[in-house]
Structures are given as C-alpha cells and as structure tokens.
CSV table of C-alpha atoms in Angstrom, one decimal:
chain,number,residue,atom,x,y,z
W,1,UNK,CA,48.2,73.4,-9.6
W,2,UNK,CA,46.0,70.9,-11.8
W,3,UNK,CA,46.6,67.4,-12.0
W,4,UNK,CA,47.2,66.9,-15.5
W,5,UNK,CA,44.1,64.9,-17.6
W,6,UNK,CA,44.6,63.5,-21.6
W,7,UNK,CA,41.1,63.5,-22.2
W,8,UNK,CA,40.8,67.2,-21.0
W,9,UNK,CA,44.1,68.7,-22.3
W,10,UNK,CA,46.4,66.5,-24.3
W,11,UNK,CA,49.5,69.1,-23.7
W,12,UNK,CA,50.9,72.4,-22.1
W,13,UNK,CA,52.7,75.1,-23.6
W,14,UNK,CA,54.8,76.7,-20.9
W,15,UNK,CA,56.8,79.5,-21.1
W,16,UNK,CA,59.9,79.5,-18.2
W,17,UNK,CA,62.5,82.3,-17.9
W,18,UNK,CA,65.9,81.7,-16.0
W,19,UNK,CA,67.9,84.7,-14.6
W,20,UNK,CA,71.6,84.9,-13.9
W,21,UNK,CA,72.7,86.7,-10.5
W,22,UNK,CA,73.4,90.0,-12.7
W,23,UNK,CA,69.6,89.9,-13.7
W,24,UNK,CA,69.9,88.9,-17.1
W,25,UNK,CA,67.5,86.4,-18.3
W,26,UNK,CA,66.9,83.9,-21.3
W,27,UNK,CA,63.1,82.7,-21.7
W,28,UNK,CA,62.1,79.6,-24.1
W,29,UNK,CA,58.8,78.3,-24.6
W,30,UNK,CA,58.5,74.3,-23.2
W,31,UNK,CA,55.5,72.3,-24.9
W,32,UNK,CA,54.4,69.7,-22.2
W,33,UNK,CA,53.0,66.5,-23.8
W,34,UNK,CA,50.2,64.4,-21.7
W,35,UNK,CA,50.5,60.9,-22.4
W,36,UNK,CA,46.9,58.7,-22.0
W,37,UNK,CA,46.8,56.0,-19.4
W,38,UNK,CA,44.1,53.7,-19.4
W,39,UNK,CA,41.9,54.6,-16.5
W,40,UNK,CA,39.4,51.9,-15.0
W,41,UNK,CA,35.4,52.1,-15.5
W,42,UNK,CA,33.6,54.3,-13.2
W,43,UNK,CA,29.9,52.8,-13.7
W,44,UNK,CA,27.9,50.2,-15.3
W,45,UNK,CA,24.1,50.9,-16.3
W,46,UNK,CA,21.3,48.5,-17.3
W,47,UNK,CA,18.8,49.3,-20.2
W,48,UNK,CA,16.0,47.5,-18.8
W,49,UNK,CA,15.5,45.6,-15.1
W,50,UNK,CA,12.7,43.8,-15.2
W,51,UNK,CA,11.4,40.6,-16.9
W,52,UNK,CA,8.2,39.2,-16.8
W,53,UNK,CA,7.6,36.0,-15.5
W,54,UNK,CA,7.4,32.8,-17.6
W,55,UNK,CA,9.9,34.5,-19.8
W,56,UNK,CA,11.4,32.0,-22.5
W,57,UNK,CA,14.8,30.6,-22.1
W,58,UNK,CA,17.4,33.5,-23.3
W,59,UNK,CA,14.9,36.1,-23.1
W,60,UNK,CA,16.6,39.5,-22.7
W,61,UNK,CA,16.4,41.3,-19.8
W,62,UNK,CA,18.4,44.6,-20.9
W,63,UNK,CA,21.6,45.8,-22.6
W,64,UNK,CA,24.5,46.7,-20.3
W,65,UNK,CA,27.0,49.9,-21.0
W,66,UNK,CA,29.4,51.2,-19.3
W,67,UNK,CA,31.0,54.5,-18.5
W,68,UNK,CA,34.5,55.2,-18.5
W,69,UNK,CA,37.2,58.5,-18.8
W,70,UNK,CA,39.2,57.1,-21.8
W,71,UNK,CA,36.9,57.4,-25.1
W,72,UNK,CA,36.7,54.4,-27.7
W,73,UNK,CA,37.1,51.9,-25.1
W,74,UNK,CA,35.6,48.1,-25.6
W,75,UNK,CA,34.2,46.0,-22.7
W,76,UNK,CA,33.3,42.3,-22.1
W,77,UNK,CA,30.7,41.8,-19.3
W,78,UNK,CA,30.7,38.9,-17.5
W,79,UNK,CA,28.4,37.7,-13.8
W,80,UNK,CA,30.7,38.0,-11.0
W,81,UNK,CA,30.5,36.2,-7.6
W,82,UNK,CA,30.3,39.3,-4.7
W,83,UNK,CA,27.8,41.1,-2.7
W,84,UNK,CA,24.7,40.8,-4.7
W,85,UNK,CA,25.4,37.5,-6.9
W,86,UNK,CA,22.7,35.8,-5.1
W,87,UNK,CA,21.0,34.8,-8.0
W,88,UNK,CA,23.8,34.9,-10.8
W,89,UNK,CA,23.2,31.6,-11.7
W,90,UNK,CA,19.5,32.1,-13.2
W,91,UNK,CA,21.5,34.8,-15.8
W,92,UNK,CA,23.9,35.0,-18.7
W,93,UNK,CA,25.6,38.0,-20.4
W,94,UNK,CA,25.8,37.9,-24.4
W,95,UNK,CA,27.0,40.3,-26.7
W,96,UNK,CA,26.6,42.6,-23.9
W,97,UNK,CA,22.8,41.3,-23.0
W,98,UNK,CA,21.2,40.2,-19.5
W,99,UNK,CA,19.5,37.4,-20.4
W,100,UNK,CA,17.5,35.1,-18.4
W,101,UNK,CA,18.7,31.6,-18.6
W,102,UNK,CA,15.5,30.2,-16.6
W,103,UNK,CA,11.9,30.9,-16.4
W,104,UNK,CA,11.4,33.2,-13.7
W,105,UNK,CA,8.3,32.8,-11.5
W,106,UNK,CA,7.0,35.9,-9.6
W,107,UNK,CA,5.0,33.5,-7.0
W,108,UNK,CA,9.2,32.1,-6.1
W,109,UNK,CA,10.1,36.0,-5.6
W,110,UNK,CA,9.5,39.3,-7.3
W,111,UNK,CA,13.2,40.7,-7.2
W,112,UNK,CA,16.2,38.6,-8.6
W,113,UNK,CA,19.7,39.9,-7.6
W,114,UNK,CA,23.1,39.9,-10.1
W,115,UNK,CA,26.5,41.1,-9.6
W,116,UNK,CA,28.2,42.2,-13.1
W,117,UNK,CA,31.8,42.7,-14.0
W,118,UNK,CA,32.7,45.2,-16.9
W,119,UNK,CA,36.4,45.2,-18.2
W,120,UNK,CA,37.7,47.3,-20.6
W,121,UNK,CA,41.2,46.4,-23.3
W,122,UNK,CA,43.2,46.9,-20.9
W,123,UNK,CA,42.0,44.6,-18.0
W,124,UNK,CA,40.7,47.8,-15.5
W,125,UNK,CA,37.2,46.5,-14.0
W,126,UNK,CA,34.4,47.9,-12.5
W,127,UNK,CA,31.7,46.1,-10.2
W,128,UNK,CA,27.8,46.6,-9.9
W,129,UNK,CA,25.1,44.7,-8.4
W,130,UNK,CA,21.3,45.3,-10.2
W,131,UNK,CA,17.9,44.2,-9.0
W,132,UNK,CA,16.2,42.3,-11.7
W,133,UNK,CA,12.6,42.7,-11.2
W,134,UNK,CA,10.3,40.0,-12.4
W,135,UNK,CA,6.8,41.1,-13.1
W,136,UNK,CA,3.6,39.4,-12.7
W,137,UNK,CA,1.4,37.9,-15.6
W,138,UNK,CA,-2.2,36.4,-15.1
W,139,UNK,CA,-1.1,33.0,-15.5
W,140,UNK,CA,-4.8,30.1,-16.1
W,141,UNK,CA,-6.3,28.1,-13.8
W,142,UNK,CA,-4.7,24.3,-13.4
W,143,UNK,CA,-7.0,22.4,-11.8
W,144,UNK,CA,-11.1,22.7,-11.4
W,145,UNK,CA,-12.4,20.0,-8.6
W,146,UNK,CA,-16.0,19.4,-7.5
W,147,UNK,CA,-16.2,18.1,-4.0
W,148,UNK,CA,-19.9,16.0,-4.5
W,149,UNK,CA,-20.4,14.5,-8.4
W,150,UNK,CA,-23.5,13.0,-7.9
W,151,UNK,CA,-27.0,14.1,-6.7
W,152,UNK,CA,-30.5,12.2,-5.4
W,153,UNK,CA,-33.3,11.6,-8.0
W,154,UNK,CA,-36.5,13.6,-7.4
W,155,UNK,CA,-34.2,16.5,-5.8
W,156,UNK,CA,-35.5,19.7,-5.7
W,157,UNK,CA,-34.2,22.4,-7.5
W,158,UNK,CA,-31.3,24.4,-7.4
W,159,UNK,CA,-30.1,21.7,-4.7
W,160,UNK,CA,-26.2,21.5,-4.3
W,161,UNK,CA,-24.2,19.0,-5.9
W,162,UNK,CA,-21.3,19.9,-4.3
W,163,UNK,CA,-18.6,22.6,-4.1
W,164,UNK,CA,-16.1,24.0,-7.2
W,165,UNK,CA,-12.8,25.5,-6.2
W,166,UNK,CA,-9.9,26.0,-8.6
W,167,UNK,CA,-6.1,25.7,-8.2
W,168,UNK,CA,-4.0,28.6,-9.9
W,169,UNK,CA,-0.4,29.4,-9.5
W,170,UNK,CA,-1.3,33.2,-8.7
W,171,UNK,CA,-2.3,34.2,-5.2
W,172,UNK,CA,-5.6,35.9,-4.7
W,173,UNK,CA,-7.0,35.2,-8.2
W,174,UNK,CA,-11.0,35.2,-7.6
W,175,UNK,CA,-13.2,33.0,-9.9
W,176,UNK,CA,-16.4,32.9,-11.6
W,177,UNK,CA,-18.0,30.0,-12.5
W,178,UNK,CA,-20.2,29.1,-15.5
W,179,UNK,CA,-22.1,26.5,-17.9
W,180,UNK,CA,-21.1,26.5,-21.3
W,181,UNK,CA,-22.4,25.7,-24.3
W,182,UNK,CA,-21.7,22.0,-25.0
C-alpha cells in the first residue's frame, strides 16, 4: 500500500467485487479522487553567497528560491531570529533579494551569518541559515608619515631623513615607495 500523493497521481480507478455466501458476485469500477493539500517548503537555496567588501548600501547579495511539493506556489522571504541570525541585522530581503543593508568590511570578519524564513500562500514555512561570505578588495593607503622632516646642511649623501611607513586598512599590504614627478 502507497500513501496517496496529488502531485504524483491525482486519482485511482479501482475495481472491487463483492460475493454473496452462494458465490455470486457483482463487480463495479470505484474512481478514487486525490484531493491537494498544501504541503510546507522543503528547502531554500541562495543564488549567490558572497559580497565583496565595501559593497554599496542595498547591494545584492543573491536571489533566494525555494523548493516545495505543491507546483505554482508563491513565497515571501523574510530574516528570522534562530540559530544562525547572528548577523541578520546587517541584511534585508526584497522582492526575493539578500541585500546588504551596510558596508561590509572583510578586516571586521570574512563570513556574515543569516537565518531566512520562506512561506508559501498558505502560511507552511521552512527555515535556513546561509553563510554570507564577504570578499576582500585591495582597499588604498590612508595615511603616509615620515618620522624625521628635516635634515643638517652640508650632509652627505644619501643620508636619512627619516623613516616612511603607511597606514592601510588591509593587513599585510607591503609598500613601495617613490619620488614623483612634481
């Protein structure tokens, strides 16, 4: 015996005989109709799960869709508050868009972490948590300093006037350091 499905089969035809104690019988043909019930979600899938960092205000991070039993169905998206909604508050969901609400910085954190709701017409839900990851860009220099501005008369060349270094919000970024043209 099969549990009975709309979206597989939407009816049954069944054929039952009945049989009187002398063994006569009388047979009629039974169609079985399968009514639809609205079944809940089953997944929710990102198009895209990374952003990269200094994104604009609103930038998209991906389309959401959603898969469910029942065919034709609608769904509204919305942030939900639940294991993984750590950082819901960064993110808004339009016209069925992730969509950064902040400018991310990679140097804060490379992975962001939202919990998303997808309900269909008839108010059946389904739940997932995605990693957004925010990428690095090569972001400029802020700041050059020299530690000595000034330097003797008469000294010889190539003497030091004093020491550059250079302030830059990414980690690890190596500098050169030239004269030019004024």
């Amino acid at each position: 015996q099969v549990a009975a499905n709309f979206e597989t089969q939407s009816s049954y035809s069944v054929r039952i005989r009945t049989t009187d104690q002398g063994g006569l019988s009388y047979e009629k043909a039974f169609t079985i109709a399968v009514t639809d019930v609205n079944e809940a979600p089953t997944d929710i899938s990102l198009s895209s799960s990374s952003i990269a960092e200094n994104n604009a205000l609103g930038a998209t991070v991906g389309t959401l869709s959603t898969t469910d039993p029942d065919t034709g169905n609608t769904f509204t998206y919305s942030l939900v508050t639940g294991t993984g909604s750590t950082d819901n508050g960064l993110f808004n969901i339009s016209g069925g868009q992730l969509r950064a609400t902040a400018s991310l910085d990679f140097e804060a954190g490379g992975t962001r972490s939202v919990r998303v709701r997808a309900t269909d017409q008839g108010g059946l839900f389904f739940e997932r948590q995605f990693t957004i990851v925010v990428t690095n860009v090569n972001e400029a220099p802020t700041a050059l300093v020299l530690s000595g501005a000034s330097i003797p008369e008469n000294a010889d060349a190539n003497a030091v006037v004093g020491l550059l270094s250079t302030n830059d919000p990414d980690a690890g970024d190596s500098f050169t350091y030239t004269l030019p043209a004024m």
